[in-house]
Amino acid sequence: MKKIGKLLVATLVAVIFLVQAVPSVSASANTSYVLANEMEASERGALNGWQQRTINVWSGTRYIPNTGWYFYVNGNRIVGWLFQGGQQFYLSANASHPVLRGRMVTGPATIGGLQYYFRSNGAMATGWFQRAGWGDHWFFSNHAGVMQSGTWLQYGGQWYWFVAGSGAMARNGIHTVNGVQHRFAANGVWLGQV
């Protein structure tokens, strides 16, 4: 009986030790998230500026490594808009996984109901730009970075139409805008109604 008691106590001590050694876990409806690669509190205070981090996220069946860029100030991960080095960045405030909050956004993003595009280095696009995977299509974001989509733009004395949804500039032929057919040149310049 003493052996069983000692074995039970040893097992409980081992379980308590293991529970304390496991990284923090929080759960939502069907998924658990584990921040596996965070540093000790004493090391976090030394983090400042851009840091590339790999954070393992539990998917329900396995850990999935997510590598991304984060910005820290005195060890605290920044979330939201960041102006740095003359460029505007957005650090995800609504990541798909809570542990990925603050990850630098790249590619298209909808923020506050507005469409933006962030280059591969995370910098917000303004003016004319092309998107990876869209061939030679052109897009335009105003000075605040908001993409033109489903709207006309007068630029350099010429008119351009940007297709609703994708924001791609209409070009090369006839496109229907608000139920009316319009003709556009190869460079996207509006040539008039058909």
Short mmCIF file of C-alpha atoms in Angstrom, two decimals:
data_model
loop_
_atom_site.label_atom_id
_atom_site.label_comp_id
_atom_site.label_asym_id
_atom_site.label_seq_id
_atom_site.Cartn_x
_atom_site.Cartn_y
_atom_site.Cartn_z
CA MET A 1 0.00 0.00 0.00
CA LYS A 2 2.89 2.38 0.77
CA LYS A 3 4.35 1.71 -2.69
CA ILE A 4 1.03 2.62 -4.35
CA GLY A 5 0.81 5.81 -2.25
CA LYS A 6 4.37 6.82 -3.14
CA LEU A 7 3.69 6.03 -6.82
CA LEU A 8 0.49 8.11 -6.72
CA VAL A 9 2.32 11.08 -5.13
CA ALA A 10 5.18 10.80 -7.65
CA THR A 11 2.68 10.72 -10.51
CA LEU A 12 0.85 13.81 -9.20
CA VAL A 13 4.14 15.69 -8.80
CA ALA A 14 5.12 14.77 -12.37
CA VAL A 15 1.74 15.91 -13.74
CA ILE A 16 1.96 19.23 -11.86
CA PHE A 17 5.50 19.76 -13.20
CA LEU A 18 4.42 19.02 -16.77
CA VAL A 19 1.41 21.31 -16.56
CA GLN A 20 3.63 24.16 -15.35
CA ALA A 21 6.16 23.48 -18.15
CA VAL A 22 3.58 23.64 -20.97
CA PRO A 23 3.34 27.04 -22.74
CA SER A 24 0.23 29.10 -22.16
CA VAL A 25 -2.84 27.80 -23.96
CA SER A 26 -6.08 29.56 -24.70
CA ALA A 27 -9.00 28.08 -26.58
CA SER A 28 -11.78 29.31 -28.81
CA ALA A 29 -14.74 27.45 -30.25
CA ASN A 30 -12.93 24.52 -31.90
CA THR A 31 -9.25 25.41 -31.94
CA SER A 32 -6.50 25.74 -29.36
CA TYR A 33 -3.65 28.19 -29.83
CA VAL A 34 -0.21 27.66 -28.36
CA LEU A 35 2.42 30.35 -28.35
CA ALA A 36 5.36 27.97 -28.40
CA ASN A 37 8.26 30.25 -29.27
CA GLU A 38 7.79 33.27 -27.02
CA MET A 39 10.80 34.34 -25.02
CA GLU A 40 11.27 34.57 -21.30
CA ALA A 41 10.05 37.83 -19.76
CA SER A 42 13.63 39.00 -19.15
CA GLU A 43 14.46 38.57 -22.88
CA ARG A 44 11.26 40.23 -24.18
CA GLY A 45 12.25 43.63 -22.75
CA ALA A 46 15.27 43.65 -25.06
CA LEU A 47 13.11 43.31 -28.20
CA ASN A 48 12.87 46.54 -30.19
CA GLY A 49 12.13 47.10 -33.86
CA TRP A 50 11.43 44.46 -36.50
CA GLN A 51 11.80 40.83 -35.45
CA GLN A 52 11.18 37.78 -37.61
CA ARG A 53 9.47 35.17 -35.47
CA THR A 54 8.14 31.67 -35.97
CA ILE A 55 5.08 30.97 -33.86
CA ASN A 56 3.67 27.45 -33.77
CA VAL A 57 -0.12 27.32 -33.83
CA TRP A 58 -2.00 24.18 -32.78
CA SER A 59 -4.46 23.30 -35.56
CA GLY A 60 -6.33 20.60 -33.65
CA THR A 61 -4.16 17.79 -35.01
CA ARG A 62 -0.65 19.27 -35.21
CA TYR A 63 1.46 22.38 -34.78
CA ILE A 64 1.73 24.61 -37.85
CA PRO A 65 4.72 26.99 -37.91
CA ASN A 66 3.83 30.55 -38.93
CA THR A 67 6.81 32.74 -39.73
CA GLY A 68 6.26 36.46 -40.02
CA TRP A 69 7.61 39.87 -39.14
CA TYR A 70 6.55 41.66 -35.96
CA PHE A 71 7.46 45.08 -34.54
CA TYR A 72 8.33 45.45 -30.85
CA VAL A 73 8.79 48.43 -28.55
CA ASN A 74 10.41 47.58 -25.21
CA GLY A 75 9.38 43.96 -25.65
CA ASN A 76 5.74 44.73 -26.45
CA ARG A 77 4.36 43.60 -29.80
CA ILE A 78 2.77 46.52 -31.70
CA VAL A 79 -0.68 46.07 -33.28
CA GLY A 80 -2.37 48.30 -35.89
CA TRP A 81 -0.89 51.06 -38.04
CA LEU A 82 2.85 51.76 -37.88
CA PHE A 83 4.67 54.60 -39.66
CA GLN A 84 8.36 53.80 -39.83
CA GLY A 85 11.18 54.76 -42.15
CA GLY A 86 8.88 56.96 -44.25
CA GLN A 87 6.52 54.04 -44.97
CA GLN A 88 3.16 52.91 -43.59
CA PHE A 89 2.70 49.32 -42.34
CA TYR A 90 -0.23 47.45 -40.81
CA LEU A 91 0.37 44.93 -38.03
CA SER A 92 -2.62 42.62 -37.88
CA ALA A 93 -5.09 43.50 -35.16
CA ASN A 94 -7.53 40.74 -36.15
CA ALA A 95 -5.33 37.77 -36.99
CA SER A 96 -6.91 34.38 -37.66
CA HIS A 97 -5.13 33.13 -34.54
CA PRO A 98 -4.82 35.35 -31.44
CA VAL A 99 -1.11 34.53 -31.06
CA LEU A 100 -0.47 35.96 -34.53
CA ARG A 101 -1.73 39.44 -33.57
CA GLY A 102 0.79 42.04 -34.64
CA ARG A 103 2.05 40.13 -37.68
CA MET A 104 3.05 42.39 -40.59
CA VAL A 105 0.38 42.28 -43.31
CA THR A 106 1.37 41.72 -46.96
CA GLY A 107 -0.84 41.55 -50.04
CA PRO A 108 -4.45 42.71 -50.18
CA ALA A 109 -6.21 43.53 -46.90
CA THR A 110 -9.54 44.99 -45.84
CA ILE A 111 -9.13 47.25 -42.80
CA GLY A 112 -12.07 49.16 -41.40
CA GLY A 113 -14.11 48.26 -44.50
CA LEU A 114 -11.54 49.78 -46.89
CA GLN A 115 -9.27 47.89 -49.31
CA TYR A 116 -5.49 48.32 -49.09
CA TYR A 117 -2.51 46.60 -50.67
CA PHE A 118 0.77 45.96 -48.87
CA ARG A 119 3.91 45.14 -50.83
CA SER A 120 6.02 42.03 -50.07
CA ASN A 121 8.14 44.15 -47.67
CA GLY A 122 4.95 45.15 -45.82
CA ALA A 123 4.93 48.78 -47.03
CA MET A 124 1.49 50.11 -47.98
CA ALA A 125 1.14 50.81 -51.70
CA THR A 126 0.15 54.28 -52.88
CA GLY A 127 -0.21 55.53 -56.44
CA TRP A 128 0.05 53.10 -59.35
CA PHE A 129 1.19 49.53 -58.62
CA GLN A 130 1.03 45.96 -59.88
CA ARG A 131 0.10 42.94 -57.77
CA ALA A 132 1.89 39.60 -57.74
CA GLY A 133 -0.07 36.99 -59.67
CA TRP A 134 -2.07 39.55 -61.68
CA GLY A 135 0.17 39.73 -64.73
CA ASP A 136 0.31 43.17 -66.27
CA HIS A 137 -2.85 44.54 -64.59
CA TRP A 138 -2.56 47.90 -62.86
CA PHE A 139 -4.10 49.12 -59.61
CA PHE A 140 -4.20 52.49 -57.88
CA SER A 141 -4.29 53.50 -54.20
CA ASN A 142 -4.83 57.08 -53.12
CA HIS A 143 -2.43 59.00 -50.84
CA ALA A 144 -4.06 57.32 -47.80
CA GLY A 145 -3.45 53.87 -49.33
CA VAL A 146 -7.12 53.13 -50.09
CA MET A 147 -7.41 51.11 -53.31
CA GLN A 148 -9.69 52.38 -56.06
CA SER A 149 -12.40 49.79 -56.68
CA GLY A 150 -15.72 50.27 -58.47
CA THR A 151 -14.87 53.90 -59.08
CA TRP A 152 -13.60 56.39 -61.63
CA LEU A 153 -10.26 58.16 -61.26
CA GLN A 154 -9.12 61.28 -63.10
CA TYR A 155 -5.34 61.22 -63.29
CA GLY A 156 -3.09 63.30 -65.52
CA GLY A 157 -6.09 64.70 -67.37
CA GLN A 158 -7.35 61.19 -68.29
CA TRP A 159 -10.16 59.05 -66.85
CA TYR A 160 -9.72 55.45 -65.64
CA TRP A 161 -12.18 52.89 -64.26
CA PHE A 162 -11.26 50.37 -61.55
CA VAL A 163 -13.32 47.18 -61.49
CA ALA A 164 -15.38 46.61 -58.34
CA GLY A 165 -13.98 43.88 -56.11
CA SER A 166 -10.55 43.30 -57.62
CA GLY A 167 -9.69 46.97 -58.11
CA ALA A 168 -7.96 46.14 -61.43
CA MET A 169 -7.90 48.98 -63.96
CA ALA A 170 -10.28 48.37 -66.90
CA ARG A 171 -8.42 48.27 -70.23
CA ASN A 172 -8.28 46.74 -73.71
CA GLY A 173 -11.81 46.99 -75.00
CA ILE A 174 -15.37 47.35 -73.78
CA HIS A 175 -16.37 47.18 -70.11
CA THR A 176 -19.79 47.72 -68.55
CA VAL A 177 -19.85 50.37 -65.83
CA ASN A 178 -23.13 50.89 -63.96
CA GLY A 179 -25.08 49.31 -66.84
CA VAL A 180 -23.40 51.44 -69.55
CA GLN A 181 -20.77 50.13 -71.97
CA HIS A 182 -17.50 52.06 -72.17
CA ARG A 183 -14.43 51.63 -74.35
CA PHE A 184 -10.92 51.65 -72.82
CA ALA A 185 -7.48 51.78 -74.46
CA ALA A 186 -4.72 49.25 -73.77
CA ASN A 187 -3.20 51.68 -71.24
CA GLY A 188 -6.56 51.98 -69.42
CA VAL A 189 -7.51 55.45 -70.64
CA TRP A 190 -11.29 55.87 -71.06
CA LEU A 191 -12.17 56.48 -74.72
CA GLY A 192 -15.90 57.14 -74.23
CA GLN A 193 -19.23 55.33 -74.21
CA VAL A 194 -19.97 52.74 -76.87
#
